XYZ file of C-alpha atoms in Angstrom:
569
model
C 0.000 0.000 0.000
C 1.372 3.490 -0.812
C 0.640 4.801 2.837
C 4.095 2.514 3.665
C 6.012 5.404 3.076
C 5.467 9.354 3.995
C 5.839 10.343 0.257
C 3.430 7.474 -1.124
C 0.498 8.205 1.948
C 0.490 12.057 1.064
C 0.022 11.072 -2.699
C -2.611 8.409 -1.772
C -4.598 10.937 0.602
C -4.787 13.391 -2.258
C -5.895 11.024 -4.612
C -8.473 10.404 -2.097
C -9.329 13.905 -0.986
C -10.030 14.690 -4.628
C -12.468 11.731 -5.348
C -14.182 12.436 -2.175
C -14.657 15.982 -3.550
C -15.605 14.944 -6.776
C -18.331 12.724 -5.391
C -19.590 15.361 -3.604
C -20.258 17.359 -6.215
C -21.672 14.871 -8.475
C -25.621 14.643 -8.573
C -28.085 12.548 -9.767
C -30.997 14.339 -10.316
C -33.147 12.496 -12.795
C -35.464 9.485 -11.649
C -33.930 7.114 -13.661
C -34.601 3.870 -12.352
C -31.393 3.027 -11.375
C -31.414 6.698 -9.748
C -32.172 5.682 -6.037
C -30.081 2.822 -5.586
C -26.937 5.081 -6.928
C -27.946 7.950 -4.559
C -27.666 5.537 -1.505
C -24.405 4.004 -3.165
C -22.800 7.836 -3.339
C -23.799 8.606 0.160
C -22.382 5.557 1.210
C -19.453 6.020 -0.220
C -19.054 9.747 0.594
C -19.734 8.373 4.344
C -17.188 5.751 4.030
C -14.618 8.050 2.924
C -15.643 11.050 5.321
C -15.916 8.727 8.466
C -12.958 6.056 7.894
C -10.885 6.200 4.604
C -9.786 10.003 4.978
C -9.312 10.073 8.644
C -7.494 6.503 8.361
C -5.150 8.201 5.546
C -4.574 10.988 7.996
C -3.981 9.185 11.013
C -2.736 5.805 10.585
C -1.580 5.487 14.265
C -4.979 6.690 15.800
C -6.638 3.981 17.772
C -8.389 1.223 16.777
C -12.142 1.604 15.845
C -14.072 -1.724 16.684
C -18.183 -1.176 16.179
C -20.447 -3.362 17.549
C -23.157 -4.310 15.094
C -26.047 -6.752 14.935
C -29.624 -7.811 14.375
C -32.064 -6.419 16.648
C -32.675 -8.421 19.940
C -29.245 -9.500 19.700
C -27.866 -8.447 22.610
C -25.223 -6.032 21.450
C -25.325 -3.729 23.808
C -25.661 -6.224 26.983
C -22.528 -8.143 25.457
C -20.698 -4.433 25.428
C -21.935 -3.679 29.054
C -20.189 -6.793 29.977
C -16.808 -6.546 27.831
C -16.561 -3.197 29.753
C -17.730 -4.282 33.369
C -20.431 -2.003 33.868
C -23.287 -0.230 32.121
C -21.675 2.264 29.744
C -24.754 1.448 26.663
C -28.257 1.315 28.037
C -29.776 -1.500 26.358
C -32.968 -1.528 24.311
C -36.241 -2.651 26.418
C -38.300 -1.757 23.529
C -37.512 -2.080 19.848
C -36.736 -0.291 17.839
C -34.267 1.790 19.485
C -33.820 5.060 19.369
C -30.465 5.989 21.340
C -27.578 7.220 20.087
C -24.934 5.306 19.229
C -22.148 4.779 22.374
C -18.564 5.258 21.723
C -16.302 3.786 24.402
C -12.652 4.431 24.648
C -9.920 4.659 26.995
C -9.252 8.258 28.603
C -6.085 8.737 27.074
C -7.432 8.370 23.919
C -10.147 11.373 24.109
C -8.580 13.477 22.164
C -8.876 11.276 18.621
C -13.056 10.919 19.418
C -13.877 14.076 20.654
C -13.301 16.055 17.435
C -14.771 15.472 14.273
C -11.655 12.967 12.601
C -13.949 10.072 12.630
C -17.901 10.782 12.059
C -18.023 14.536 11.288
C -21.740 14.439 10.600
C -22.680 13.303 14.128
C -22.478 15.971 17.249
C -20.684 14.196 20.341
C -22.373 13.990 23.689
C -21.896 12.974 26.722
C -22.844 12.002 30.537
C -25.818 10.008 31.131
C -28.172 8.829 28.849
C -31.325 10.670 28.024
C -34.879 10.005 26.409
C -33.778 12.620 23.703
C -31.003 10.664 22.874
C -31.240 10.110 19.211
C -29.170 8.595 15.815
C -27.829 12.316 15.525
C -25.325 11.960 17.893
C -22.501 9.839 19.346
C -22.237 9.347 22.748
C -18.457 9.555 24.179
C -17.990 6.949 27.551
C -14.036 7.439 28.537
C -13.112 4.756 31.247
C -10.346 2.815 32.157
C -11.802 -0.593 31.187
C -11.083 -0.394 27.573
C -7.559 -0.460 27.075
C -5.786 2.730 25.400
C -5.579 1.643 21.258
C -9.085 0.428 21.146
C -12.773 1.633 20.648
C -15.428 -0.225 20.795
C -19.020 1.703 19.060
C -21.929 0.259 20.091
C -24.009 0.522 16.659
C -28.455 0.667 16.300
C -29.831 -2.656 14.852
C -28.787 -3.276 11.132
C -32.108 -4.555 10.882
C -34.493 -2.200 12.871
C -37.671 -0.730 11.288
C -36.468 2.699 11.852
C -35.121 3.607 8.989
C -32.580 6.247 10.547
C -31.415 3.840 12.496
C -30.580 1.541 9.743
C -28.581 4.384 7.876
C -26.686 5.079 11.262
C -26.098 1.488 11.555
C -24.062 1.028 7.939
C -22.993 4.316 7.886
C -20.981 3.317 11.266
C -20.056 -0.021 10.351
C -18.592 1.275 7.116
C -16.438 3.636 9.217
C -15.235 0.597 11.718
C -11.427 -0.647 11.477
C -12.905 -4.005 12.653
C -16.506 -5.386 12.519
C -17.556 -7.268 15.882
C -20.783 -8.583 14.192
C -23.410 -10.209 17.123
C -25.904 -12.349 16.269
C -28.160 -15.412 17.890
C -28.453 -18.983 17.621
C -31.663 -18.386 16.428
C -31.229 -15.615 13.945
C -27.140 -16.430 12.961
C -28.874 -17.373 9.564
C -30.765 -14.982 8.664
C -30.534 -12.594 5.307
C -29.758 -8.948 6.206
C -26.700 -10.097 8.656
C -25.250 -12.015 5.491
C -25.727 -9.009 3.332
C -23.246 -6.977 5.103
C -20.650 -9.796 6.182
C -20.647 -10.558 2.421
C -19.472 -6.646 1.755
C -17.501 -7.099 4.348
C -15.400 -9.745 2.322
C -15.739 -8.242 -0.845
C -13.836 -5.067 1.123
C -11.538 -7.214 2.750
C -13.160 -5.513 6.505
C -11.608 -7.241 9.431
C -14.409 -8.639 11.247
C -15.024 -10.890 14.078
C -18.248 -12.731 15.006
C -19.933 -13.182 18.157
C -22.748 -15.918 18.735
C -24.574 -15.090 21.284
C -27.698 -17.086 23.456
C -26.735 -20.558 22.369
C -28.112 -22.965 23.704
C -25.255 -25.197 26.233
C -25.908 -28.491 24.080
C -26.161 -27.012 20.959
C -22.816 -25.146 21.005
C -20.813 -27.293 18.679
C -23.417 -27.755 16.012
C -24.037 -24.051 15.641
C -20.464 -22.787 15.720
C -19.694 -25.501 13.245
C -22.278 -24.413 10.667
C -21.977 -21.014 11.410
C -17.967 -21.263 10.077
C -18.745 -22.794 7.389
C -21.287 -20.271 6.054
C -17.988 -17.529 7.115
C -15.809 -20.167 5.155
C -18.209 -19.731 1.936
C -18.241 -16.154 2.095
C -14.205 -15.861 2.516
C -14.490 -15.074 6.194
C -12.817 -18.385 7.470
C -9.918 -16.145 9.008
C -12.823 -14.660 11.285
C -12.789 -15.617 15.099
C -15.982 -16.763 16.483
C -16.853 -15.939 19.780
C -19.502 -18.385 21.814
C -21.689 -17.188 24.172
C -24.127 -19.396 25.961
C -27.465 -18.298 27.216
C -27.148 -17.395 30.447
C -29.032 -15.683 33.686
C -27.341 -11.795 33.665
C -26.016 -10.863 36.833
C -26.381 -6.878 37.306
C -27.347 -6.889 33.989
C -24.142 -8.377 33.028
C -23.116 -11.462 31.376
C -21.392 -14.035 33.409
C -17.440 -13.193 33.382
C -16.967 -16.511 31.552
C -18.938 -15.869 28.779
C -16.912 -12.875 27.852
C -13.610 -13.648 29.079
C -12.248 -15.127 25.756
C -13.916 -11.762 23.598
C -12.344 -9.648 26.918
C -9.042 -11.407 26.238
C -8.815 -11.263 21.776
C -9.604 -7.341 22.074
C -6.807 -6.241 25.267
C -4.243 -8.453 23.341
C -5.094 -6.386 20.017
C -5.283 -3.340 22.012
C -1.565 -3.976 23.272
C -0.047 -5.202 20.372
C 0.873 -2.261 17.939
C 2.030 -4.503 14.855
C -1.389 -6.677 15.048
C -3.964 -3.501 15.457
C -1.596 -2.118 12.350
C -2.539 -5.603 10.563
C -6.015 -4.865 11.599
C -6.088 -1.175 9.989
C -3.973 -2.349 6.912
C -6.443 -4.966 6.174
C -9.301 -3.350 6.344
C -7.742 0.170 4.953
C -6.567 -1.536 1.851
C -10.328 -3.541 1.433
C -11.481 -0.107 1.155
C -9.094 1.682 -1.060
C -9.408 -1.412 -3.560
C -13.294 -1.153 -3.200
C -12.847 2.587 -4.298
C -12.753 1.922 -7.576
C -15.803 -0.442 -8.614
C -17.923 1.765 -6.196
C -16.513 4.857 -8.285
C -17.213 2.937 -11.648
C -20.573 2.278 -10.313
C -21.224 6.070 -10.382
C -19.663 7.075 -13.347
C -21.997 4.666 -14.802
C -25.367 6.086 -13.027
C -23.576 9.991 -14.415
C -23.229 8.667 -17.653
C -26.849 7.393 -17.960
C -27.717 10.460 -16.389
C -26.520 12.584 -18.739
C -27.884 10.174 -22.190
C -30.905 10.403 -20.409
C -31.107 14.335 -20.433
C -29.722 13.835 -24.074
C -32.304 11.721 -24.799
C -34.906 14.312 -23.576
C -33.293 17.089 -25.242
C -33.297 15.610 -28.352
C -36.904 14.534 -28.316
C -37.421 18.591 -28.178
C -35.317 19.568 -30.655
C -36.767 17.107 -32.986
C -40.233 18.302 -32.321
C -39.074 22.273 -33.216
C -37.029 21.023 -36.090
C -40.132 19.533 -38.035
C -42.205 22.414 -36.693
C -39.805 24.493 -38.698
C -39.647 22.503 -41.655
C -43.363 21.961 -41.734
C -43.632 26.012 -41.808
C -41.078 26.248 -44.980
C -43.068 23.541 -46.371
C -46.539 25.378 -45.821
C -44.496 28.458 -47.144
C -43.737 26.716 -50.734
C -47.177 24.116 -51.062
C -49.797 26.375 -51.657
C -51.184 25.744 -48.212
C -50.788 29.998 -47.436
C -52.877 30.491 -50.507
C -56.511 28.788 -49.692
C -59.886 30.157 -48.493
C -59.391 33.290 -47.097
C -56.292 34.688 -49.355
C -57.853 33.433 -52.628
C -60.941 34.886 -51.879
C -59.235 38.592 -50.962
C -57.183 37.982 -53.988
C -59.886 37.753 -56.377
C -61.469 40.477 -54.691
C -58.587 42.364 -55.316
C -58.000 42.067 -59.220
C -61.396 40.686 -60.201
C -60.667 36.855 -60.915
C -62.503 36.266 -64.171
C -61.615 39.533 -66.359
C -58.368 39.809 -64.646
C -56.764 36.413 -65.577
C -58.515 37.211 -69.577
C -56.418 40.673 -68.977
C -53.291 38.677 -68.270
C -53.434 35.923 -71.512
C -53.544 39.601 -73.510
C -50.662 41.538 -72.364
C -49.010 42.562 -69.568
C -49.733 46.127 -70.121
C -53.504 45.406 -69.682
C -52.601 44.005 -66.567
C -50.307 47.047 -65.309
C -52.790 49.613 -66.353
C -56.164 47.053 -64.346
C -53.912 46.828 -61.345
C -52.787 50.348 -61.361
C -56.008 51.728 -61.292
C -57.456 49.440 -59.003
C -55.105 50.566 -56.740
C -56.239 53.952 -57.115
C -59.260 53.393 -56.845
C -59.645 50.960 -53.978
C -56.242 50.709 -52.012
C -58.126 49.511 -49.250
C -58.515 45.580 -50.993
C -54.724 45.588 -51.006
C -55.016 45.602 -47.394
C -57.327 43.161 -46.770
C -55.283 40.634 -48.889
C -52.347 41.857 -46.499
C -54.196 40.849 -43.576
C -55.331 37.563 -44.847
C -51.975 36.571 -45.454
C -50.914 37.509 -42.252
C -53.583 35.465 -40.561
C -52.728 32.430 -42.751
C -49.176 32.955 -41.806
C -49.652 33.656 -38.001
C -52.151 30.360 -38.275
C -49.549 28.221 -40.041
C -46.781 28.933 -37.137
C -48.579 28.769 -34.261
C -50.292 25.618 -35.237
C -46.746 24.129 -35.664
C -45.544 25.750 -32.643
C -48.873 23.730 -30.352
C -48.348 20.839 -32.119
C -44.434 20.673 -31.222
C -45.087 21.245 -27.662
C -47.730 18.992 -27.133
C -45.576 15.884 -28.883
C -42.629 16.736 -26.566
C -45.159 16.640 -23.456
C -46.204 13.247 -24.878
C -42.850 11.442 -25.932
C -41.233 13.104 -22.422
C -43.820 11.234 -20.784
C -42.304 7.718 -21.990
C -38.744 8.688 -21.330
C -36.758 8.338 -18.240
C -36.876 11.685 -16.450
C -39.404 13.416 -18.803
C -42.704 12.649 -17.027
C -40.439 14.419 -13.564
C -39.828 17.389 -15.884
C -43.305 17.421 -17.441
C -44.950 17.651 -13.290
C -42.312 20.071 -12.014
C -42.483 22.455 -15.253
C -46.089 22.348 -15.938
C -45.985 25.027 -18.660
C -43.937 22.459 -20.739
C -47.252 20.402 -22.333
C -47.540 23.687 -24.431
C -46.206 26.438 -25.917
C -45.967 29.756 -24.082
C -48.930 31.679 -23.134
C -47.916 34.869 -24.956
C -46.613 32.306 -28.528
C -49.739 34.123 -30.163
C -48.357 37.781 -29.691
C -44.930 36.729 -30.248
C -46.138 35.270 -33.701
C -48.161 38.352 -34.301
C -45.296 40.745 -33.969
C -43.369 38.370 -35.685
C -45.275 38.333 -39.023
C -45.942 42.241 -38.781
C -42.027 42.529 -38.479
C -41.674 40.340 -41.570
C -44.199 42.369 -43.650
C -41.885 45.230 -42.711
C -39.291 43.377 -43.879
C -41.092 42.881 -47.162
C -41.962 46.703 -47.507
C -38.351 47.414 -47.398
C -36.688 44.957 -49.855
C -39.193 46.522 -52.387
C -38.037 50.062 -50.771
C -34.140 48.935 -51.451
C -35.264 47.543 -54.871
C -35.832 50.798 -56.087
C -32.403 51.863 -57.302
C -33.328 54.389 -59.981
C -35.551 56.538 -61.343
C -37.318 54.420 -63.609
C -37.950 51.875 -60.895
C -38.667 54.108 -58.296
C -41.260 55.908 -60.666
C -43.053 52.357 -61.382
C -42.945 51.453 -57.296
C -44.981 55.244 -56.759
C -47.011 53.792 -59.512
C -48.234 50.780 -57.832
C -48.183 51.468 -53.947
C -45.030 50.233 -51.918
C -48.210 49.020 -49.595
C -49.321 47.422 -52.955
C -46.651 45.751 -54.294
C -45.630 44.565 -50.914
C -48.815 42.182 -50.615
C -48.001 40.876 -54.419
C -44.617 40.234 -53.464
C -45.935 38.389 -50.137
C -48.444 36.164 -52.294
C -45.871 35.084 -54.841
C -43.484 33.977 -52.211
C -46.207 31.714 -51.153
C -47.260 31.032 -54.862
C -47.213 27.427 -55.579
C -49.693 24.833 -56.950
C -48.355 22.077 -54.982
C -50.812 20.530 -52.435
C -53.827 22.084 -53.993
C -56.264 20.233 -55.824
C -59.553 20.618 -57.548
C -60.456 24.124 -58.842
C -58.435 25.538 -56.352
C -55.389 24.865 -58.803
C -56.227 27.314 -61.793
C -57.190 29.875 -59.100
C -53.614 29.613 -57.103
C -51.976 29.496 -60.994
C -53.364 32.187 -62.028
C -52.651 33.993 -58.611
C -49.050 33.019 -59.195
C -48.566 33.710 -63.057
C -50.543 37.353 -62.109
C -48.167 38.395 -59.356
C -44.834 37.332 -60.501
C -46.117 39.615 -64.136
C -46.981 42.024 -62.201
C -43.629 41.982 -60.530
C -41.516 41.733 -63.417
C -42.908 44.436 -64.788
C -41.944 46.715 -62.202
C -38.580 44.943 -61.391
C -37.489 42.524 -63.768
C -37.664 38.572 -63.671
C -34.400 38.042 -61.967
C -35.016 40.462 -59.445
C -38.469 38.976 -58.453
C -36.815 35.789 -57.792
C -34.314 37.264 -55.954
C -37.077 39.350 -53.719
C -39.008 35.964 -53.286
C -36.135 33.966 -52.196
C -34.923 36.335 -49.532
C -38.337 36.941 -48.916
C -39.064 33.214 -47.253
C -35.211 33.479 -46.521
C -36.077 36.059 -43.767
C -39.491 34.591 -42.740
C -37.837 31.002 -42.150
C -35.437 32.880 -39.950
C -37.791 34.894 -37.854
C -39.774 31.236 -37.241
C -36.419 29.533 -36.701
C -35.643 32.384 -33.886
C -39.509 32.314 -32.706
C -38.646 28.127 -31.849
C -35.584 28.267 -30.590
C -36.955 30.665 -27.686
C -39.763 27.751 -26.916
C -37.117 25.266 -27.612
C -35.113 27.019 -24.950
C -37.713 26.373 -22.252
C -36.820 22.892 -22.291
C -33.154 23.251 -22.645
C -33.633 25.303 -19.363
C -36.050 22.417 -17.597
C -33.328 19.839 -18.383
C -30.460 21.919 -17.800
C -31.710 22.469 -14.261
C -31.960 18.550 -13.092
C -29.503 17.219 -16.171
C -25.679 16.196 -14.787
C -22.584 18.548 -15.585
C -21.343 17.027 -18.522
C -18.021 17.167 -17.250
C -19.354 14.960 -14.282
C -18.679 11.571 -15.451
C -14.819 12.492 -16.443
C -14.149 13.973 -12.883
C -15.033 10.949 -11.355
C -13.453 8.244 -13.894
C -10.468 10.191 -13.894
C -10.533 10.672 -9.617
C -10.835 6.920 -9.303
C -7.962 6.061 -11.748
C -5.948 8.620 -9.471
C -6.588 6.505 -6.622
C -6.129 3.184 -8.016
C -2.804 4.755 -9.650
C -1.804 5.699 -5.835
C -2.530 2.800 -3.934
């Protein structure tokens, strides 16, 4: 291990001290379902590193940490009553408990339990014990019983139906140099017990094993198929302690029963090289287990962030076929049905005008000029029914984008979370319509102004005062709509005509090339206003995501944190 030497330990401890801040500051916001299991595996491990690996690092000669653990009813904290000689844990009459954990230690050896080396989250207390005694606290019992170099923690059940107390009671075992597991002749067996032991030996945590309440005749049998299960789970180098049910004297277990457990823990107490044994074991179990517990995260971040991915490119799909649906209404006829056709014909005067246009396209100049004249208000009512067709087109592509995200969020992991804590996301905005109004107002200013700019010279400029800039604004509008595609029925010589009557008109005022030009840019600067109007919705749900969504940097921090350590060990 690379805490054998000064140089190597300071390395190691970095390593360390930066993975412990990099979990930290990873989250795991989404409810993925493999979300809560990887919360409780980070605060584990952040617990684990806060409470025994970092301290550990820090002080490899502070004393030895054994915690008491067990199922509840097990007699845990009779058993450390009687290794001590006298009520220092006040054992449970009714379950669960709800005491604070007991910390027993030497005098001399204050000064490493006191502070917050070991189990910074927990306040220390002491004196006597108190009904408000709770899993928020550890409660410090200095005597001379215990020798100096060892600790004993009397833990809450690992079993109990509080589930605070279940927390406290990994949270401390995870922090323990040595596990002193107790369990029954009745209960040795049973699951949750096992659980732990077997991440125990996965860790390669020191741990010894008391059997407590067995029955005299049944000793042999029990303690037999107890090792074996310890053999099967790599624990055969754990001692086994027997205790026999017995009457309690003072509340006290018979000196017998405990004399062999009393003897194992002052011999490890005195003995510097084995409690170093002890802390290297079980130091090194938890530096290896560093990594795959790391790994295990970087896989939850990584999911994580595919899963925010995931959602954000359900939404940009959505805006990106809104927006193509909107060029395509631009280009298919679609802007030049009911309403328009009907203004249009009202304008020019459908039959006569379109015999006008098969003659010549002066006929046509000289109609349309004087119905200008004439009536200039018909110019605007075609203006406004294209600008209610438009407006109609985009926000109907707008509602329909933000009701399919709402839907396909709903079937991915993390969208139906989003959907309930941002409401407003299963549709567009409440002001979209007044956005879209100002929107295609500002784009029919843009139109007035390209034919503005188009007039160069005189002899252009004298045709635009001949028309209207009003006028030939609206034509210019219709023809970059002006297509026969996705029409059908009689609807199709009306948009032709519509078409083949605007673009003459237009050429005659600006030339043919120049009318393509004004069309093009035309939709050129519409697509970009719509493109603009979607990314602002689209943005809502960049911001939704980006608020529970992982830093995208996460997942290399901690990869790269872990390798540090393994690199150090």
């Amino acid at each position: 291990m690379a805490g054998d030497t000064g140089v190597g330990n300071a390395r190691l401890l970095s390593a360390v001290q930066a993975l412990r801040s990099a979990v930290s500051d990873a989250t795991l916001p989404l409810d993925l379902p493999g979300a809560p299991a990887a919360r409780l595996a980070r605060t584990r491990l952040l617990d684990q590193l806060d409470d025994y690996v970092i301290p550990r690092l820090t002080s490899l000669d502070a004393p030895l940490l054994a915690v008491v653990g067990g199922s509840t009813g097990a007699g845990k904290s009779t058993l450390v009553n009687s290794v001590v000689g006298r009520e220092v844990s006040l054992p449970g009459v009714l379950r669960p408990t709800t005491r604070s954990p007991v910390l027993i230690h030497h005098p001399s050896d204050a000064a490493w339990f006191s502070g917050p080396r070991i189990l910074p989250g927990l306040a220390r207390i002491t004196g006597r014990h108190s009904a408000s005694d709770g899993p928020g606290a550890v409660r410090l019992v200095p005597t001379d019983e215990v020798a100096a170099g060892l600790a004993l923690l009397d833990a809450p059940d690992i079993d109990s139906v509080v589930e605070a107390n279940r927390d406290l009671a990994a949270q401390l075992l995870a922090a323990a140099d040595l596990w002193i597991f107790v369990t029954t002749a009745a209960r040795y067996a049973d699951a949750v017990p096992w659980e732990l032991l077997r991440e125990a030996s996965e860790r390669g945590t020191a741990v010894a094993v008391v059997l407590d309440r067995v029955p005299p005749g049944a000793v042999d049998d029990i303690r037999t198929h107890l090792a074996g299960m310890l053999r099967e789970q790599g624990l055969d180098q754990a001692p086994i302690f027997t205790v026999v049910e017995s009457e309690l004297v003072d509340g006290l277990l018979p000196d017998d029963q405990t004399q062999r457990l009393r003897g194992w823990l002052a011999a490890l107490a005195g003995d510097a090289q084995a409690r170093a044994d002890v802390v290297r074991q079980t130091l090194q179990g938890a530096l290896v287990s560093l990594d795959a517990r790391a790994q295990s995260l970087v896989t939850a971040s990584k999911e994580q962030t595919a899963a925010g991915r995931t959602l954000m490119g359900a939404a940009e799909a959505a805006y990106a076929e809104a927006g193509t649906q909107v060029h395509d209404g631009m280009v298919d006829g679609t802007l030049l049905r009911g309403e328009v056709l009907a203004r249009w014909q009202e304008f020019v005067g459908t039959g006569e005008f379109f015999r006008q246009v098969e003659s010549t396209v002066s006929r046509v100049r000289d109609r349309f000029t004087s119905f200008l004249r004439g009536e200039p208000a018909r110019a605007d009512h075609l203006g406004e029914a294209l600008q209610s067709g438009v407006e109609s087109l985009v926000v109907n592509r707008g509602e329909l984008a933000a009701s399919s995200i709402a839907r396909v969020w709903r079937t991915l992991p993390g969208g139906d979370q989003l959907i309930v804590a941002h409401p407003g996301l299963a549709r567009s905005s409440s002001d979209l319509d007044t956005r879209i109004q100002r929107l295609v107002r500002d784009w029919q200013g843009d139109i007035l102004q390209m034919v503005r700019d188009e007039g160069k010279d005189r002899r252009t400029t004298a045709r635009i005062m001949a028309y209207g800039v009003n006028g030939l604004g609206v034509v210019l509008m219709l023809v970059t709509f002006a297509s026969t595609a996705g029409i059908t029925g009689a609807e199709v010589g009306i948009a032709g005509g519509t078409a083949v009557v605007g673009q003459k008109l237009l050429e005659a005022v600006f030339g043919d090339q120049a009318v393509r030009e004004l069309a093009r840019k035309a939709r050129e600067l519409l697509t970009t206003r719509v493109d603009e109007l979607y990314a602002v919705e689209l943005a809502r749900y960049e911001g939704a995501v980006s608020t529970l969504q992982v830093d995208t940097d996460q997942t290399d921090r901690l990869a790269a944190a872990a390798a540090a350590v393994k690199d150090a060990r």
